[in-house]
Coordinates of C-alpha atoms and ligand atoms in Angstrom, one line a residue:
Chain C
M1 CA 0.0 0.0 0.0
T2 CA 1.4 3.4 -0.9
K3 CA 1.7 6.2 1.6
L4 CA -1.0 8.0 -0.2
L5 CA -3.5 5.2 0.2
E6 CA -2.6 4.8 3.9
W7 CA -3.4 8.5 4.3
L8 CA -6.6 8.3 2.4
L9 CA -7.7 5.3 4.5
G10 CA -6.8 7.1 7.8
V11 CA -8.7 10.2 6.7
S12 CA -11.8 8.4 5.6
V13 CA -11.9 6.5 8.9
V14 CA -11.9 9.8 10.8
V15 CA -14.4 11.4 8.5
T16 CA -16.8 8.5 8.7
A17 CA -16.6 8.4 12.5
W18 CA -17.1 12.2 12.6
G19 CA -20.2 12.0 10.2
L20 CA -21.7 9.1 12.1
L21 CA -21.6 11.0 15.4
T22 CA -22.4 14.5 14.2
F23 CA -25.4 13.5 12.1
D24 CA -26.2 10.4 14.1
L25 CA -26.5 8.4 10.9
L26 CA -26.9 5.1 12.7
D27 CA -29.7 6.5 15.0
L28 CA -27.7 5.8 18.1
K29 CA -29.5 8.6 19.9
V30 CA -26.2 10.3 20.5
P31 CA -26.9 13.0 23.1
Q32 CA -27.0 16.6 21.8
V33 CA -24.0 17.7 24.0
Y34 CA -21.7 15.1 22.4
R35 CA -22.8 16.0 18.9
E36 CA -22.0 19.6 19.6
V37 CA -18.5 18.7 20.8
V38 CA -17.8 16.4 17.9
W39 CA -19.1 18.8 15.2
P40 CA -16.1 21.2 15.2
M41 CA -13.6 18.5 16.0
P42 CA -11.9 18.3 12.5
V43 CA -11.1 22.0 12.8
Y44 CA -9.7 21.6 16.3
L45 CA -7.6 18.7 15.1
L46 CA -6.2 20.7 12.2
V47 CA -5.4 23.6 14.5
V48 CA -3.7 21.4 17.0
F49 CA -1.7 19.7 14.3
G50 CA -0.7 23.1 12.8
C51 CA 0.5 24.3 16.2
Y52 CA 2.4 21.1 16.8
S53 CA 4.1 21.5 13.4
I54 CA 5.0 25.1 13.9
A55 CA 6.3 24.4 17.4
T56 CA 8.3 21.4 16.3
V57 CA 9.9 23.0 13.3
G58 CA 10.5 26.2 15.3
Y59 CA 12.2 24.3 18.1
R60 CA 14.3 22.3 15.6
V61 CA 15.4 25.4 13.8
A62 CA 16.4 27.1 17.0
T63 CA 18.4 24.1 18.2
F64 CA 20.0 23.3 14.8
N65 CA 23.6 22.8 15.7
D66 CA 26.1 25.3 14.3
C67 CA 29.2 23.4 13.8
E68 CA 31.7 26.2 14.4
E69 CA 34.4 23.8 15.5
A70 CA 34.0 21.5 12.6
A71 CA 34.5 24.5 10.2
Q72 CA 37.6 25.6 12.0
E73 CA 39.0 22.1 12.1
L74 CA 38.4 21.9 8.4
Q75 CA 40.1 25.2 7.7
A76 CA 43.2 24.1 9.6
Q77 CA 43.2 20.7 7.8
I78 CA 42.9 22.5 4.4
K79 CA 46.1 24.4 5.2
E80 CA 47.9 21.3 6.3
A81 CA 46.7 19.3 3.2
K82 CA 47.9 22.0 0.8
L83 CA 51.3 22.1 2.4
D84 CA 51.7 18.4 2.3
L85 CA 50.4 18.0 -1.2
K86 CA 52.7 20.7 -2.4
K87 CA 55.6 18.8 -0.9
K88 CA 54.4 15.6 -2.6
G89 CA 54.6 17.5 -5.9
L90 CA 51.0 18.4 -6.7
K91 CA 50.6 21.5 -8.9
F92 CA 47.3 23.1 -8.0
Chain D
M1 CA 30.8 -3.6 -21.8
S2 CA 33.3 -3.6 -24.7
Y3 CA 36.6 -2.1 -24.6
S4 CA 38.2 -1.4 -27.9
G5 CA 41.7 -1.2 -26.4
H6 CA 41.8 -5.0 -26.5
I7 CA 41.6 -5.6 -30.2
L8 CA 43.5 -2.7 -31.5
P9 CA 47.1 -3.3 -32.6
P10 CA 49.6 -2.2 -30.0
C11 CA 51.2 0.3 -32.4
R12 CA 48.2 2.4 -32.0
W13 CA 49.6 4.0 -28.9
Q14 CA 52.5 5.3 -30.9
Y15 CA 50.2 7.0 -33.3
C16 CA 48.5 8.7 -30.4
A17 CA 51.5 10.9 -29.8
I18 CA 51.6 12.2 -33.3
Q19 CA 47.9 12.2 -34.2
P20 CA 45.6 14.7 -32.6
A21 CA 45.4 13.4 -29.0
L22 CA 42.3 11.7 -27.7
P23 CA 40.3 13.6 -25.1
L24 CA 41.8 13.1 -21.7
W25 CA 38.9 11.1 -20.3
K26 CA 39.1 8.7 -23.2
Q27 CA 42.8 8.3 -22.9
I28 CA 42.4 7.4 -19.3
I29 CA 39.7 4.9 -19.9
E30 CA 41.7 3.1 -22.5
E31 CA 45.0 3.3 -20.8
D32 CA 43.6 2.3 -17.5
H33 CA 42.0 -0.7 -19.1
R34 CA 45.3 -1.8 -20.6
R35 CA 47.3 -1.3 -17.4
F36 CA 45.0 -2.0 -14.5
I37 CA 41.7 -3.5 -15.2
I38 CA 42.9 -6.7 -16.7
P39 CA 45.6 -7.5 -14.2
S40 CA 43.5 -6.4 -11.2
N41 CA 40.6 -8.6 -12.4
M42 CA 42.9 -11.6 -12.6
A43 CA 44.4 -10.8 -9.2
S44 CA 41.1 -10.4 -7.5
R45 CA 39.8 -13.7 -8.9
K46 CA 42.6 -15.5 -7.2
S47 CA 42.5 -13.8 -3.9
S48 CA 38.9 -12.8 -3.5
S49 CA 37.9 -15.7 -1.3
K50 CA 40.7 -14.9 1.0
R51 CA 39.9 -11.3 1.1
Q52 CA 36.2 -11.7 1.7
A53 CA 37.0 -14.1 4.6
N54 CA 39.0 -11.7 6.6
K55 CA 38.9 -8.3 5.1
D56 CA 36.4 -5.7 4.1
K57 CA 37.1 -3.2 1.4
Y58 CA 35.5 0.2 1.1
S59 CA 35.1 1.9 -2.3
V60 CA 34.6 5.6 -2.0
L61 CA 32.7 7.1 -5.0
L62 CA 33.6 10.7 -5.6
P63 CA 31.5 12.3 -8.4
T64 CA 33.1 15.6 -9.5
Y65 CA 32.1 18.4 -11.6
N66 CA 34.4 21.5 -11.4
E67 CA 36.0 20.5 -8.2
R68 CA 39.7 21.1 -9.0
E69 CA 40.3 22.9 -5.7
N70 CA 38.3 20.5 -3.5
L71 CA 39.4 17.2 -5.0
P72 CA 43.1 17.2 -3.7
L73 CA 41.8 18.1 -0.3
I74 CA 39.1 15.5 0.0
V75 CA 41.5 12.8 -1.3
W76 CA 44.1 13.9 1.2
L77 CA 41.6 13.7 4.0
L78 CA 40.4 10.3 2.8
V79 CA 43.9 8.9 2.7
K80 CA 44.6 10.4 6.2
Y81 CA 41.5 8.9 7.9
F82 CA 41.7 5.5 6.1
G83 CA 45.4 5.4 6.9
E84 CA 44.8 6.0 10.5
S85 CA 41.9 3.5 10.9
G86 CA 43.6 0.9 8.8
Y87 CA 40.7 -0.2 6.6
D88 CA 41.3 -1.2 3.0
Y89 CA 39.9 1.2 0.5
E90 CA 39.9 2.7 -2.9
I91 CA 38.8 6.1 -4.2
I92 CA 36.9 6.2 -7.4
V93 CA 36.8 9.6 -9.1
I94 CA 34.0 10.0 -11.6
D95 CA 34.6 13.2 -13.4
D96 CA 32.1 14.4 -16.0
G97 CA 34.4 16.3 -18.3
S98 CA 34.8 19.3 -15.9
P99 CA 36.0 22.3 -17.9
D100 CA 38.1 23.5 -15.0
G101 CA 40.6 20.6 -15.3
T102 CA 39.5 18.5 -12.4
L103 CA 40.6 15.4 -14.3
Q104 CA 44.2 16.6 -14.6
V105 CA 44.3 17.2 -10.9
A106 CA 42.9 13.7 -10.4
Q107 CA 45.6 12.3 -12.5
Q108 CA 48.3 14.0 -10.4
L109 CA 46.7 12.6 -7.3
Q110 CA 46.8 9.1 -8.8
G111 CA 50.5 9.6 -9.4
I112 CA 51.0 10.6 -5.8
Y113 CA 48.9 8.0 -4.1
G114 CA 49.0 5.1 -6.5
A115 CA 46.6 3.7 -9.0
H116 CA 45.2 1.1 -6.6
R117 CA 44.1 3.9 -4.3
V118 CA 42.9 6.6 -6.7
L119 CA 40.9 5.2 -9.7
L120 CA 39.8 7.4 -12.5
R121 CA 36.6 6.6 -14.2
P122 CA 35.8 9.7 -16.2
R123 CA 32.9 10.3 -18.5
E124 CA 32.8 12.5 -21.5
K125 CA 30.2 15.1 -20.4
K126 CA 28.0 16.1 -17.6
L127 CA 25.5 13.3 -17.3
G128 CA 24.2 13.8 -13.8
L129 CA 24.8 12.5 -10.3
G130 CA 22.6 9.5 -10.4
T131 CA 24.2 7.9 -13.4
A132 CA 27.6 8.9 -12.0
Y133 CA 27.0 6.6 -9.1
I134 CA 25.9 3.7 -11.3
H135 CA 29.0 4.2 -13.4
G136 CA 31.2 4.2 -10.3
I137 CA 29.6 1.1 -8.8
K138 CA 30.4 -0.9 -11.9
H139 CA 34.0 -0.3 -11.4
A140 CA 34.1 -0.7 -7.6
T141 CA 36.0 -3.7 -6.2
G142 CA 35.1 -3.2 -2.5
N143 CA 32.3 -5.0 -0.8
F144 CA 31.1 -1.8 0.8
I145 CA 30.5 1.5 -1.1
I146 CA 30.7 4.9 0.4
I147 CA 29.0 7.8 -1.4
M148 CA 29.9 11.3 -0.6
D149 CA 30.2 14.7 -2.2
A150 CA 33.6 15.9 -3.2
D151 CA 33.1 19.5 -2.1
L152 CA 34.3 19.0 1.5
S153 CA 30.8 19.4 3.0
H154 CA 31.1 15.7 3.9
H155 CA 34.1 15.2 6.1
P156 CA 36.0 11.9 5.8
K157 CA 36.6 11.8 9.6
F158 CA 33.1 10.4 9.9
I159 CA 33.9 7.4 7.7
P160 CA 35.5 5.3 10.5
E161 CA 32.4 6.0 12.5
F162 CA 30.2 4.8 9.7
I163 CA 32.2 1.6 9.4
Q164 CA 32.1 1.1 13.1
K165 CA 28.3 1.6 13.2
Q166 CA 27.9 -0.8 10.3
K167 CA 29.9 -3.5 12.0
E168 CA 28.1 -3.0 15.3
G169 CA 24.6 -3.5 13.9
G170 CA 25.4 -5.4 10.7
F171 CA 23.4 -2.6 8.9
D172 CA 22.8 -2.7 5.2
V173 CA 22.9 1.1 5.0
V174 CA 24.5 3.6 7.3
S175 CA 23.4 7.2 6.7
G176 CA 24.9 10.4 7.9
T177 CA 22.4 12.7 9.5
R178 CA 22.5 16.4 10.1
Y179 CA 19.3 16.3 12.0
S180 CA 19.9 14.2 15.1
G181 CA 22.4 13.8 17.9
N182 CA 25.5 16.0 17.5
G183 CA 24.8 16.4 13.8
G184 CA 24.5 19.9 12.4
V185 CA 25.5 22.4 9.8
Y186 CA 27.8 25.3 9.3
G187 CA 27.3 28.4 7.2
W188 CA 23.5 28.3 7.0
D189 CA 21.4 31.3 7.7
L190 CA 18.0 31.2 9.4
R191 CA 16.1 31.0 6.2
R192 CA 18.0 28.0 5.0
K193 CA 17.7 26.3 8.3
L194 CA 14.0 26.9 8.3
I195 CA 13.5 25.5 4.8
S196 CA 15.6 22.5 5.6
R197 CA 13.8 21.7 8.9
G198 CA 10.4 22.4 7.4
A199 CA 11.1 20.2 4.4
N200 CA 12.4 17.5 6.7
F201 CA 9.3 17.7 8.9
L202 CA 7.0 17.4 6.0
T203 CA 8.9 14.4 4.7
Q204 CA 8.8 12.7 8.0
V205 CA 5.0 13.3 8.3
L206 CA 4.2 12.1 4.8
L207 CA 6.6 9.2 4.3
R208 CA 7.5 8.1 7.8
P209 CA 10.8 6.8 6.3
G210 CA 12.5 5.6 9.5
A211 CA 15.6 7.7 8.9
S212 CA 16.1 11.3 10.0
D213 CA 18.1 12.7 7.1
L214 CA 16.7 11.8 3.7
T215 CA 18.3 14.4 1.4
G216 CA 21.8 14.0 2.7
S217 CA 24.1 12.0 0.5
F218 CA 26.8 10.9 2.8
R219 CA 26.2 7.1 3.2
L220 CA 27.7 3.7 3.4
Y221 CA 26.1 0.8 1.6
K222 CA 26.7 -2.9 1.2
K223 CA 27.6 -3.2 -2.4
E224 CA 24.9 -5.6 -3.4
V225 CA 22.3 -3.5 -1.5
L226 CA 23.3 -0.4 -3.4
E227 CA 23.1 -2.2 -6.7
Q228 CA 19.6 -3.3 -5.9
L229 CA 18.5 0.2 -4.8
V230 CA 20.1 1.9 -7.8
D231 CA 18.2 -0.5 -10.1
R232 CA 14.9 0.5 -8.5
C233 CA 15.3 4.2 -8.1
V234 CA 14.0 6.4 -10.9
S235 CA 14.3 10.0 -9.6
K236 CA 16.9 12.5 -10.5
G237 CA 18.8 15.1 -8.6
Y238 CA 18.7 14.8 -4.9
V239 CA 15.2 13.4 -4.7
F240 CA 17.3 10.4 -5.7
Q241 CA 18.9 10.3 -2.2
M242 CA 15.4 10.4 -0.7
E243 CA 14.2 7.6 -2.9
M244 CA 17.2 5.4 -2.0
I245 CA 16.4 5.5 1.7
V246 CA 12.6 5.1 1.2
R247 CA 13.2 2.1 -1.1
A248 CA 15.7 0.7 1.3
R249 CA 13.1 0.6 4.0
Q250 CA 10.5 -0.8 1.7
L251 CA 12.8 -3.7 0.8
G252 CA 13.4 -4.4 4.4
Y253 CA 17.0 -3.3 4.6
S254 CA 18.3 -2.1 8.0
I255 CA 19.5 1.5 8.3
G256 CA 21.9 2.9 10.9
E257 CA 22.6 6.5 11.4
V258 CA 25.7 8.6 12.4
P259 CA 25.4 12.3 13.2
I260 CA 27.6 14.4 10.9
S261 CA 28.5 18.0 10.7
F262 CA 27.8 19.5 7.3
V263 CA 30.1 22.4 6.5
D264 CA 29.1 24.4 3.4
R265 CA 31.5 24.2 0.5
V266 CA 34.4 26.5 0.7
Y267 CA 35.5 26.4 -2.9
G268 CA 33.5 26.3 -6.1
E269 CA 29.8 26.5 -6.4
S270 CA 26.8 24.2 -6.0
K271 CA 25.5 22.6 -9.1
L272 CA 22.1 21.7 -7.9
G273 CA 20.3 24.7 -6.4
G274 CA 18.1 26.5 -9.0
N275 CA 14.5 25.4 -8.3
E276 CA 15.4 23.2 -5.4
I277 CA 12.2 23.7 -3.5
V278 CA 10.0 22.9 -6.4
S279 CA 11.8 19.8 -7.4
F280 CA 11.9 18.7 -3.8
L281 CA 8.2 19.0 -3.5
K282 CA 7.6 17.2 -6.8
G283 CA 9.8 14.4 -5.7
L284 CA 8.2 14.2 -2.3
L285 CA 4.7 14.0 -3.8
T286 CA 5.9 11.4 -6.3
L287 CA 7.3 9.2 -3.6
F288 CA 4.2 9.8 -1.5
A289 CA 2.0 8.5 -4.3
T290 CA 4.1 5.7 -5.5
T291 CA 5.8 4.1 -2.5
Ligands
GDP301 N1 30.2 13.4 -12.1 C1 29.3 14.3 -11.7 N2 29.4 14.9 -10.5 C2 28.5 15.9 -10.2 C3 27.5 16.3 -11.1 N3 26.7 17.2 -10.5 C4 27.2 17.4 -9.3 N4 28.3 16.6 -9.1 C5 29.1 16.4 -7.9 O1 28.3 16.0 -6.8 C6 28.6 16.5 -5.6 C7 27.5 17.3 -5.0 O2 27.2 18.4 -5.8 P1 26.9 19.9 -5.3 O3 26.9 20.8 -6.4 O4 27.8 20.2 -4.1 O5 25.4 19.7 -4.7 P2 24.8 20.3 -3.4 O6 25.8 19.9 -2.3 O7 23.5 19.7 -3.3 O8 24.8 21.8 -3.5 C8 29.9 17.4 -5.8 O9 31.0 16.6 -5.6 C9 29.8 17.7 -7.3 O10 31.0 17.9 -7.9 C10 27.4 15.6 -12.4 O11 26.6 15.9 -13.2 N5 28.3 14.7 -12.6
MG302 MG1 27.6 20.4 -1.9

């Protein structure tokens, strides 16, 4: 199953559950209070997921390592390499 | 594969000096075939069982396009770290007819470090990164293959860690990651970090690939696994790197990860770029719909 199909399956399960409850399609006599809670649920879920995404990406950007030392080490090694290669007869 | 060097009379090589010279990439292919490929094939047939029994060999593929300044440095670093760690290795330079003379530099390096360490497998013109790997794999004699960029953004110091990791877990693939542990980047501004992290998050959500860095291309593969993957992968550019990992998971291969620091290239310029974001999204959606 492709990822797309997995997603479609997941979404249709959620939508079905939501429809059944909100419109009481199976005549389960779902109390009015529940139906009022369930009705805007998809929007809540989207908002929560959006916030989670923004928070996660924001946190990861803020904590993205800056490898200052790695860059310095590389610069030093480049110098060393150039000297050594020149000694070995490389013409740049 | 047919090499014409075989059937031509030997005197041909005398003509070469007088006649207009073959392009360098072609000279190297033919000459290399005469001098090295035949003997080394024979040698490896004899000793291969012994080698496989007690010794792994690592073939490093270095695709280059206009990397004349970087190539000597990356080769020097590879020699240094392989020398210190004592693993058997070869460096395969796949140059695509770089106009800046990368191939001449590569030849000099071969002279310095020896033809068993630095192998030249040039191609006539710029044919792209994906096919460069395929071309390189065909000529690799190691049982493991390391793929890395030649622009010094992938530091050879991590290779011993990759190898260690592979041995510890018996992994089929070991992937460098900028996104976890001590991994990181240097020389990226906030915008680039944001795009990178955002793209990575989106990929993780949509594909759940089981690896934290999909677009990085610093990886170690078992040779037969890489051959399998390359056969199956259809994308171009660096979506190719994503597809490799996604397909690896699909085929049930195990993936280990090693945090790496990615330092932006010091010399030369990036050849990808352009409409990176658009091609990334296209590639992501394609993988989303097809894998
Ligand atoms: N042989 C070959 N090498 C290439 C080609 N395009 C890029 N490369 C090399 O692939 C590596 C990564 O390319 P780079 O331009 O740094 O891409 P970036 O790191 O995504 O910006 C470098 O070593 C390049 O020299 C190509 O068409 N053929
Ligand atoms: Mg690069």
